[in-house]
C-alpha cells in the first residue's frame, strides 16, 4: 500500500487525484497539503508539509512552482520521494529539481499522460527518418487561465525531437518580429490560449508537397491525475534519481 500526500489537495487537480486514488486498492491518501487548509474528505488537510504528522511514502505535487522550495527541503530532510506534476518551473527551479534528485527519488515530467509520452517517442522516430528534409512546427492550445507559454509539454516534445537531431535545432517562438525566411535548423513553437481547452499538442513535419501530423488531445484533466498516481506507486521504494514516464513505461 502506497500512502500518498497530495500537495495542492483543495485544487481541481488535487481533487481529481483523490478521486483516482479512491478507485484503487494499491494506494491511499494519507493527508493533503493546501494553503486553504480545508478538509473535504476523510483525510486531514494541513497548510504546509512541515505540519504533516506522519511521513508519507510519496508526495504528489500539483500546486504551484512557489511550493517547490519547501517540498524539496521536506523531501531531502525526510527522504520522501516526490512526484512533481506542476508546470511553469524556471530554469533555476529545474536545476534545483535535478540537484535534489541526487539524494532523493524524484519523478518529473512536463506531462503526466501516457499518450503525450508515446507521442514524444513517435516524434523522435519521425525526426530520425525525416530530419533535415522536413520543417518541424509545434502548436499547443490551452485554456485562457494558463500563465506559461509555450507549455512545458511543447518544450518536452521539442527537446525529444532535438535529442535525435544532435540538438542542432533552434526554438523559434515569435516569427512576427523577424522578417526573414525560415531556416532548416528551426523548430517553430506556437501557443494558443482560449476558453476551457484542457490541452492539445500538434507536431507538423512539413515537407515538399506533403505534411505529416502527430496530435494529442486531452479531454479531461483526470488523465493527468491518473498518470500522477501511477508515478507515485512506481516511485515508492526507488533509490535516489530523476525518473520520468519512460522509466515507468519500461516496467509495464
XYZ file of N, CA, C and O in Angstrom, residues 4-140:
548
model
N -0.017 8.250 0.221
C 0.288 9.436 -0.578
C -0.210 10.709 0.104
O -1.317 10.743 0.645
N 0.615 11.748 0.059
C 0.193 13.099 0.440
C 0.002 13.893 -0.841
O 0.862 13.877 -1.728
N -1.133 14.575 -0.955
C -1.430 15.399 -2.121
C -1.145 16.862 -1.786
O -1.796 17.437 -0.913
N -0.194 17.455 -2.460
C 0.099 18.876 -2.280
C -0.695 19.652 -3.330
O -0.566 19.396 -4.527
N -1.509 20.581 -2.861
C -2.476 21.228 -3.730
C -3.792 20.475 -3.667
O -4.557 20.430 -4.631
N -4.069 19.894 -2.509
C -5.191 18.968 -2.346
C -6.551 19.598 -2.605
O -7.484 18.918 -3.033
N -6.705 20.895 -2.332
C -8.021 21.531 -2.461
C -8.299 22.057 -3.865
O -9.419 22.480 -4.152
N -7.289 22.026 -4.726
C -7.488 22.481 -6.096
C -8.171 21.416 -6.949
O -8.409 20.290 -6.498
N -8.471 21.761 -8.193
C -9.147 20.820 -9.085
C -8.337 19.551 -9.285
O -8.860 18.436 -9.223
N -7.031 19.717 -9.539
C -6.206 18.535 -9.776
C -6.055 17.709 -8.509
O -6.042 16.472 -8.563
N -5.946 18.369 -7.368
C -5.847 17.645 -6.106
C -7.068 16.778 -5.871
O -6.968 15.623 -5.433
N -8.235 17.305 -6.183
C -9.478 16.548 -6.013
C -9.574 15.409 -7.027
O -10.069 14.326 -6.712
N -9.096 15.657 -8.258
C -9.062 14.584 -9.249
C -8.169 13.442 -8.772
O -8.507 12.262 -8.900
N -7.005 13.794 -8.219
C -6.074 12.780 -7.724
C -6.706 11.970 -6.606
O -6.595 10.740 -6.553
N -7.393 12.656 -5.703
C -8.089 11.963 -4.627
C -9.123 10.984 -5.186
O -9.229 9.840 -4.720
N -9.875 11.406 -6.197
C -10.879 10.526 -6.810
C -10.234 9.289 -7.430
O -10.751 8.175 -7.301
N -9.102 9.494 -8.112
C -8.402 8.370 -8.747
C -7.901 7.385 -7.694
O -8.047 6.163 -7.836
N -7.323 7.912 -6.606
C -6.784 7.054 -5.554
C -7.882 6.231 -4.890
O -7.697 5.052 -4.573
N -9.047 6.847 -4.700
C -10.157 6.138 -4.046
C -10.637 4.934 -4.859
O -11.225 4.002 -4.303
N -10.368 4.948 -6.148
C -10.797 3.849 -7.011
C -9.763 2.716 -7.076
O -10.017 1.692 -7.700
N -8.618 2.927 -6.435
C -7.550 1.928 -6.470
C -7.408 1.233 -5.122
O -7.808 1.760 -4.087
N -6.794 0.051 -5.154
C -6.594 -0.728 -3.934
C -5.137 -0.767 -3.492
O -4.827 -1.309 -2.424
N -4.242 -0.189 -4.314
C -2.814 -0.260 -4.003
C -2.260 1.035 -3.413
O -1.058 1.166 -3.191
N -3.137 2.019 -3.143
C -2.676 3.274 -2.560
C -3.812 3.954 -1.809
O -4.991 3.623 -1.987
N -3.444 4.911 -0.961
C -4.427 5.657 -0.192
C -3.893 7.053 0.095
O -2.675 7.287 0.059
N -4.800 7.997 0.363
C -4.396 9.360 0.708
C -4.153 9.437 2.205
O -5.057 9.195 3.005
N -2.927 9.753 2.581
C -2.587 9.908 3.988
C -3.014 11.285 4.497
O -3.545 11.431 5.600
N -2.774 12.305 3.676
C -3.118 13.677 4.055
C -3.042 14.567 2.826
O -2.541 14.161 1.772
N -3.535 15.772 2.982
C -3.433 16.771 1.933
C -2.693 17.989 2.446
O -2.660 18.245 3.658
N -2.083 18.719 1.530
C -1.423 19.978 1.869
C -2.000 21.048 0.949
O -2.041 20.864 -0.273
N -2.489 22.118 1.544
C -3.045 23.207 0.744
C -3.089 24.465 1.604
O -3.392 24.387 2.797
N -2.785 25.596 1.007
C -2.770 26.844 1.780
C -4.146 27.173 2.362
O -4.255 27.914 3.334
N -5.207 26.607 1.758
C -6.547 26.814 2.316
C -6.744 26.013 3.598
O -7.470 26.431 4.498
N -6.109 24.851 3.665
C -6.193 24.020 4.863
C -7.586 23.525 5.174
O -7.923 23.287 6.333
N -8.414 23.344 4.150
C -9.809 22.949 4.369
C -10.012 21.480 3.987
O -9.821 21.101 2.838
N -10.411 20.664 4.947
C -10.667 19.249 4.681
C -11.995 19.087 3.948
O -12.962 19.800 4.215
N -12.035 18.156 2.996
C -13.269 17.891 2.257
C -13.525 16.396 2.114
O -14.488 15.983 1.465
N -12.666 15.588 2.717
C -12.827 14.136 2.679
C -12.369 13.600 4.026
O -12.221 14.357 4.989
N -12.097 12.295 4.104
C -11.764 11.681 5.387
C -10.343 11.937 5.848
O -10.002 11.676 6.999
N -9.487 12.472 4.983
C -8.096 12.721 5.355
C -7.907 14.173 5.800
O -8.616 15.070 5.340
N -6.922 14.418 6.679
C -6.669 15.789 7.134
C -5.973 16.617 6.055
O -5.259 16.075 5.213
N -6.191 17.921 6.076
C -5.516 18.845 5.166
C -4.807 19.902 5.996
O -5.433 20.590 6.810
N -3.489 20.010 5.808
C -2.692 20.995 6.539
C -2.201 22.053 5.553
O -2.262 21.872 4.338
N -1.713 23.159 6.089
C -1.313 24.278 5.228
C 0.128 24.189 4.744
O 0.513 24.934 3.841
N 0.919 23.307 5.336
C 2.326 23.187 4.963
C 2.796 21.753 5.188
O 2.309 21.073 6.104
N 3.740 21.296 4.379
C 4.282 19.943 4.575
C 4.952 19.820 5.947
O 5.053 18.723 6.497
N 5.385 20.949 6.498
C 6.017 20.935 7.817
C 5.022 20.547 8.913
O 5.437 20.163 10.012
N 3.739 20.652 8.631
C 2.701 20.332 9.607
C 2.232 18.881 9.525
O 1.369 18.470 10.305
N 2.773 18.105 8.586
C 2.358 16.708 8.455
C 2.732 15.926 9.711
O 3.868 16.006 10.189
N 1.791 15.150 10.233
C 2.038 14.386 11.463
C 2.699 13.043 11.178
O 3.295 12.453 12.069
N 2.583 12.569 9.933
C 3.202 11.307 9.541
C 3.959 11.482 8.235
O 3.563 12.261 7.372
N 5.027 10.736 8.091
C 5.802 10.758 6.856
C 5.113 9.863 5.826
O 4.853 8.690 6.084
N 4.808 10.389 4.653
C 4.166 9.574 3.621
C 5.191 8.736 2.859
O 6.402 8.937 2.994
N 4.692 7.828 2.052
C 5.571 7.071 1.161
C 5.984 7.922 -0.034
O 7.103 7.822 -0.529
N 5.054 8.766 -0.494
C 5.289 9.627 -1.663
C 4.432 10.892 -1.518
O 3.331 10.843 -0.975
N 4.954 12.003 -2.033
C 4.167 13.234 -2.150
C 3.930 13.514 -3.622
O 4.858 13.465 -4.432
N 2.677 13.776 -3.982
C 2.342 14.259 -5.325
C 2.072 15.749 -5.234
O 1.222 16.183 -4.454
N 2.788 16.535 -6.024
C 2.580 17.982 -6.016
C 1.906 18.433 -7.300
O 2.441 18.270 -8.391
N 0.729 18.988 -7.165
C 0.007 19.586 -8.285
C -0.481 20.947 -7.819
O -1.676 21.237 -7.830
N 0.456 21.791 -7.389
C 0.056 23.068 -6.812
C 0.584 24.246 -7.628
O -0.026 24.670 -8.602
N 1.760 24.755 -7.256
C 2.314 25.962 -7.869
C 3.832 25.915 -7.720
O 4.340 25.396 -6.715
N 4.584 26.448 -8.693
C 6.049 26.429 -8.582
C 6.582 27.041 -7.286
O 7.660 26.663 -6.820
N 5.843 27.964 -6.694
C 6.301 28.614 -5.462
C 6.412 27.631 -4.303
O 7.077 27.920 -3.306
N 5.776 26.467 -4.405
C 5.831 25.472 -3.338
C 7.064 24.586 -3.431
O 7.328 23.791 -2.527
N 7.833 24.721 -4.511
C 8.938 23.789 -4.764
C 9.982 23.782 -3.655
O 10.408 22.711 -3.206
N 10.417 24.957 -3.208
C 11.487 25.031 -2.216
C 11.165 24.254 -0.954
O 11.982 23.464 -0.468
N 9.973 24.455 -0.425
C 9.563 23.776 0.799
C 9.431 22.266 0.575
O 9.803 21.468 1.439
N 8.930 21.875 -0.600
C 8.792 20.449 -0.909
C 10.145 19.762 -1.007
O 10.347 18.667 -0.465
N 11.084 20.397 -1.695
C 12.412 19.810 -1.824
C 13.104 19.708 -0.467
O 13.762 18.711 -0.166
N 12.925 20.721 0.355
C 13.512 20.703 1.698
C 12.952 19.539 2.509
O 13.693 18.803 3.170
N 11.640 19.348 2.435
C 10.998 18.245 3.164
C 11.476 16.902 2.620
O 11.804 15.985 3.382
N 11.511 16.779 1.303
C 11.939 15.526 0.697
C 13.371 15.168 1.064
O 13.679 14.017 1.394
N 14.252 16.158 1.022
C 15.658 15.912 1.344
C 15.853 15.605 2.831
O 16.695 14.791 3.201
N 15.078 16.257 3.673
C 15.200 16.060 5.120
C 14.672 14.703 5.559
O 15.262 14.033 6.410
N 13.565 14.276 4.966
C 12.899 13.043 5.403
C 13.148 11.847 4.481
O 12.778 10.725 4.810
N 13.727 12.114 3.305
C 13.937 11.033 2.344
C 12.670 10.628 1.621
O 12.576 9.519 1.085
N 11.684 11.523 1.577
C 10.403 11.211 0.946
C 10.459 11.414 -0.565
O 10.824 12.498 -1.029
N 10.092 10.405 -1.353
C 10.040 10.554 -2.812
C 9.009 11.605 -3.221
O 7.964 11.743 -2.572
N 9.294 12.307 -4.317
C 8.432 13.395 -4.770
C 8.019 13.203 -6.221
O 8.867 12.968 -7.087
N 6.722 13.309 -6.474
C 6.204 13.355 -7.843
C 5.845 14.813 -8.114
O 4.900 15.345 -7.539
N 6.605 15.463 -8.978
C 6.406 16.884 -9.260
C 5.650 17.030 -10.570
O 6.209 16.877 -11.658
N 4.356 17.316 -10.463
C 3.487 17.387 -11.637
C 3.079 18.819 -11.975
O 2.268 19.051 -12.862
N 3.641 19.788 -11.258
C 3.350 21.191 -11.508
C 4.124 21.668 -12.737
O 5.210 21.170 -13.018
N 3.573 22.621 -13.471
C 4.265 23.175 -14.633
C 4.664 24.623 -14.366
O 4.255 25.228 -13.381
N 5.467 25.171 -15.266
C 5.850 26.575 -15.164
C 7.102 26.824 -14.358
O 7.349 27.955 -13.918
N 7.936 25.787 -14.147
C 9.177 25.976 -13.400
C 10.180 26.811 -14.203
O 10.275 26.689 -15.426
N 10.946 27.641 -13.481
C 12.013 28.417 -14.108
C 13.245 27.536 -14.298
O 13.310 26.415 -13.773
N 14.223 28.036 -15.022
C 15.457 27.278 -15.228
C 16.154 27.003 -13.894
O 16.708 25.925 -13.683
N 16.121 27.978 -12.999
C 16.731 27.793 -11.684
C 16.005 26.710 -10.891
O 16.636 25.888 -10.226
N 14.694 26.707 -10.963
C 13.907 25.694 -10.249
C 14.149 24.296 -10.829
O 14.232 23.312 -10.093
N 14.275 24.216 -12.146
C 14.586 22.928 -12.770
C 15.951 22.426 -12.309
O 16.145 21.227 -12.081
N 16.887 23.354 -12.149
C 18.214 22.996 -11.646
C 18.124 22.458 -10.218
O 18.803 21.484 -9.864
N 17.268 23.069 -9.396
C 17.076 22.600 -8.019
C 16.498 21.182 -7.999
O 16.880 20.358 -7.166
N 15.577 20.909 -8.921
C 14.970 19.577 -9.011
C 16.036 18.537 -9.343
O 16.099 17.467 -8.725
N 16.877 18.828 -10.316
C 17.926 17.891 -10.709
C 18.917 17.651 -9.569
O 19.363 16.522 -9.348
N 19.238 18.704 -8.856
C 20.172 18.573 -7.741
C 19.575 17.728 -6.624
O 20.253 16.868 -6.038
N 18.306 17.953 -6.298
C 17.640 17.183 -5.234
C 17.568 15.711 -5.592
O 17.663 14.832 -4.719
N 17.412 15.410 -6.884
C 17.288 14.020 -7.333
C 18.575 13.218 -7.111
O 18.560 11.990 -7.188
N 19.653 13.894 -6.814
C 20.901 13.189 -6.496
C 20.817 12.518 -5.127
O 21.581 11.610 -4.823
N 19.856 12.971 -4.290
C 19.757 12.452 -2.922
C 18.428 11.790 -2.605
O 18.319 11.054 -1.618
N 17.401 12.051 -3.425
C 16.069 11.524 -3.133
C 15.387 11.183 -4.461
O 15.661 11.818 -5.486
N 14.501 10.170 -4.488
C 13.794 9.852 -5.732
C 12.837 10.982 -6.127
O 12.017 11.418 -5.326
N 12.948 11.436 -7.352
C 12.081 12.496 -7.870
C 11.538 12.067 -9.227
O 12.301 11.671 -10.107
N 10.223 12.125 -9.369
C 9.593 11.843 -10.659
C 9.164 13.169 -11.250
O 8.343 13.879 -10.679
N 9.735 13.514 -12.389
C 9.396 14.797 -13.015
C 9.254 14.630 -14.517
O 10.108 14.058 -15.182
N 8.150 15.116 -15.042
C 7.933 15.189 -16.481
C 7.040 16.372 -16.743
O 6.267 16.783 -15.869
N 7.138 16.941 -17.931
C 6.300 18.098 -18.252
C 4.854 17.701 -18.516
O 3.977 18.562 -18.577
N 4.608 16.411 -18.714
C 3.246 15.960 -18.956
C 3.084 14.549 -18.424
O 3.874 13.660 -18.750
N 2.052 14.314 -17.622
C 1.870 13.043 -16.938
C 1.066 12.013 -17.740
O 0.866 10.905 -17.277
N 0.600 12.369 -18.927
C -0.245 11.432 -19.649
C 0.571 10.425 -20.450
O 1.624 10.744 -20.994
N 0.047 9.217 -20.556
C 0.682 8.168 -21.344
C 0.730 8.562 -22.814
O 1.729 8.362 -23.503
N -0.371 9.152 -23.309
C -0.461 9.486 -24.719
C 0.590 10.472 -25.175
O 1.190 10.312 -26.247
N 0.837 11.515 -24.377
C 1.841 12.519 -24.751
C 3.233 11.900 -24.786
O 4.042 12.198 -25.674
N 3.518 11.041 -23.827
C 4.843 10.426 -23.790
C 5.037 9.454 -24.945
O 6.148 9.318 -25.471
N 3.966 8.780 -25.361
C 4.033 7.966 -26.569
C 4.249 8.853 -27.787
O 5.044 8.531 -28.684
N 3.564 9.993 -27.812
C 3.728 10.944 -28.907
C 5.181 11.408 -29.027
O 5.722 11.552 -30.128
N 5.814 11.646 -27.888
C 7.216 12.070 -27.891
C 8.110 11.012 -28.529
O 9.027 11.323 -29.297
N 7.834 9.733 -28.216
C 8.626 8.649 -28.801
C 8.384 8.546 -30.305
O 9.319 8.315 -31.084
N 7.135 8.715 -30.733
C 6.818 8.679 -32.158
C 7.477 9.862 -32.888
O 7.945 9.721 -34.026
N 7.505 11.019 -32.232
C 8.130 12.204 -32.827
C 9.633 11.998 -33.007
O 10.210 12.443 -34.007
N 10.261 11.333 -32.051
C 11.691 11.044 -32.167
C 11.958 10.133 -33.362
O 12.912 10.328 -34.118
N 11.095 9.120 -33.531
C 11.240 8.218 -34.670
C 11.066 8.972 -35.979
O 11.838 8.793 -36.934
N 10.044 9.832 -36.028
C 9.796 10.616 -37.239
C 10.964 11.541 -37.548
O 11.371 11.688 -38.710
N 11.518 12.162 -36.503
C 12.632 13.083 -36.702
C 13.866 12.358 -37.235
O 14.614 12.898 -38.062
N 14.082 11.129 -36.777
C 15.219 10.339 -37.274
C 15.089 10.081 -38.768
O 16.063 10.127 -39.510
N 13.856 9.792 -39.183
C 13.618 9.461 -40.589
C 13.569 10.713 -41.466
O 14.099 10.734 -42.581
N 12.940 11.775 -40.958
C 12.644 12.950 -41.771
C 13.594 14.119 -41.544
O 13.562 15.089 -42.297
N 14.394 14.050 -40.488
C 15.241 15.173 -40.103
C 16.068 15.731 -41.244
O 16.675 15.007 -42.017
N 16.050 17.077 -41.347
C 16.816 17.736 -42.381
C 16.046 17.939 -43.671
O 16.401 18.789 -44.496
N 14.994 17.163 -43.876
C 14.212 17.265 -45.100
C 12.847 17.924 -44.864
O 12.230 18.429 -45.800
N 12.376 17.894 -43.633
C 11.061 18.410 -43.294
C 11.183 19.502 -42.237
O 11.979 19.390 -41.301
N 10.399 20.555 -42.394
C 10.338 21.605 -41.385
C 9.437 21.131 -40.242
O 8.412 20.490 -40.471
N 9.826 21.460 -39.017
C 9.108 20.979 -37.835
C 8.494 22.155 -37.086
O 9.188 23.106 -36.719
N 7.189 22.083 -36.850
C 6.465 23.107 -36.115
C 5.620 22.446 -35.034
O 5.023 21.378 -35.259
N 5.570 23.065 -33.863
C 4.767 22.553 -32.743
C 3.714 23.598 -32.362
O 4.036 24.760 -32.148
N 2.467 23.156 -32.301
C 1.360 24.041 -31.938
C 0.710 23.504 -30.667
O 0.352 22.322 -30.602
N 0.592 24.350 -29.650
C -0.064 23.907 -28.408
C -1.198 24.846 -28.055
O -1.110 26.055 -28.251
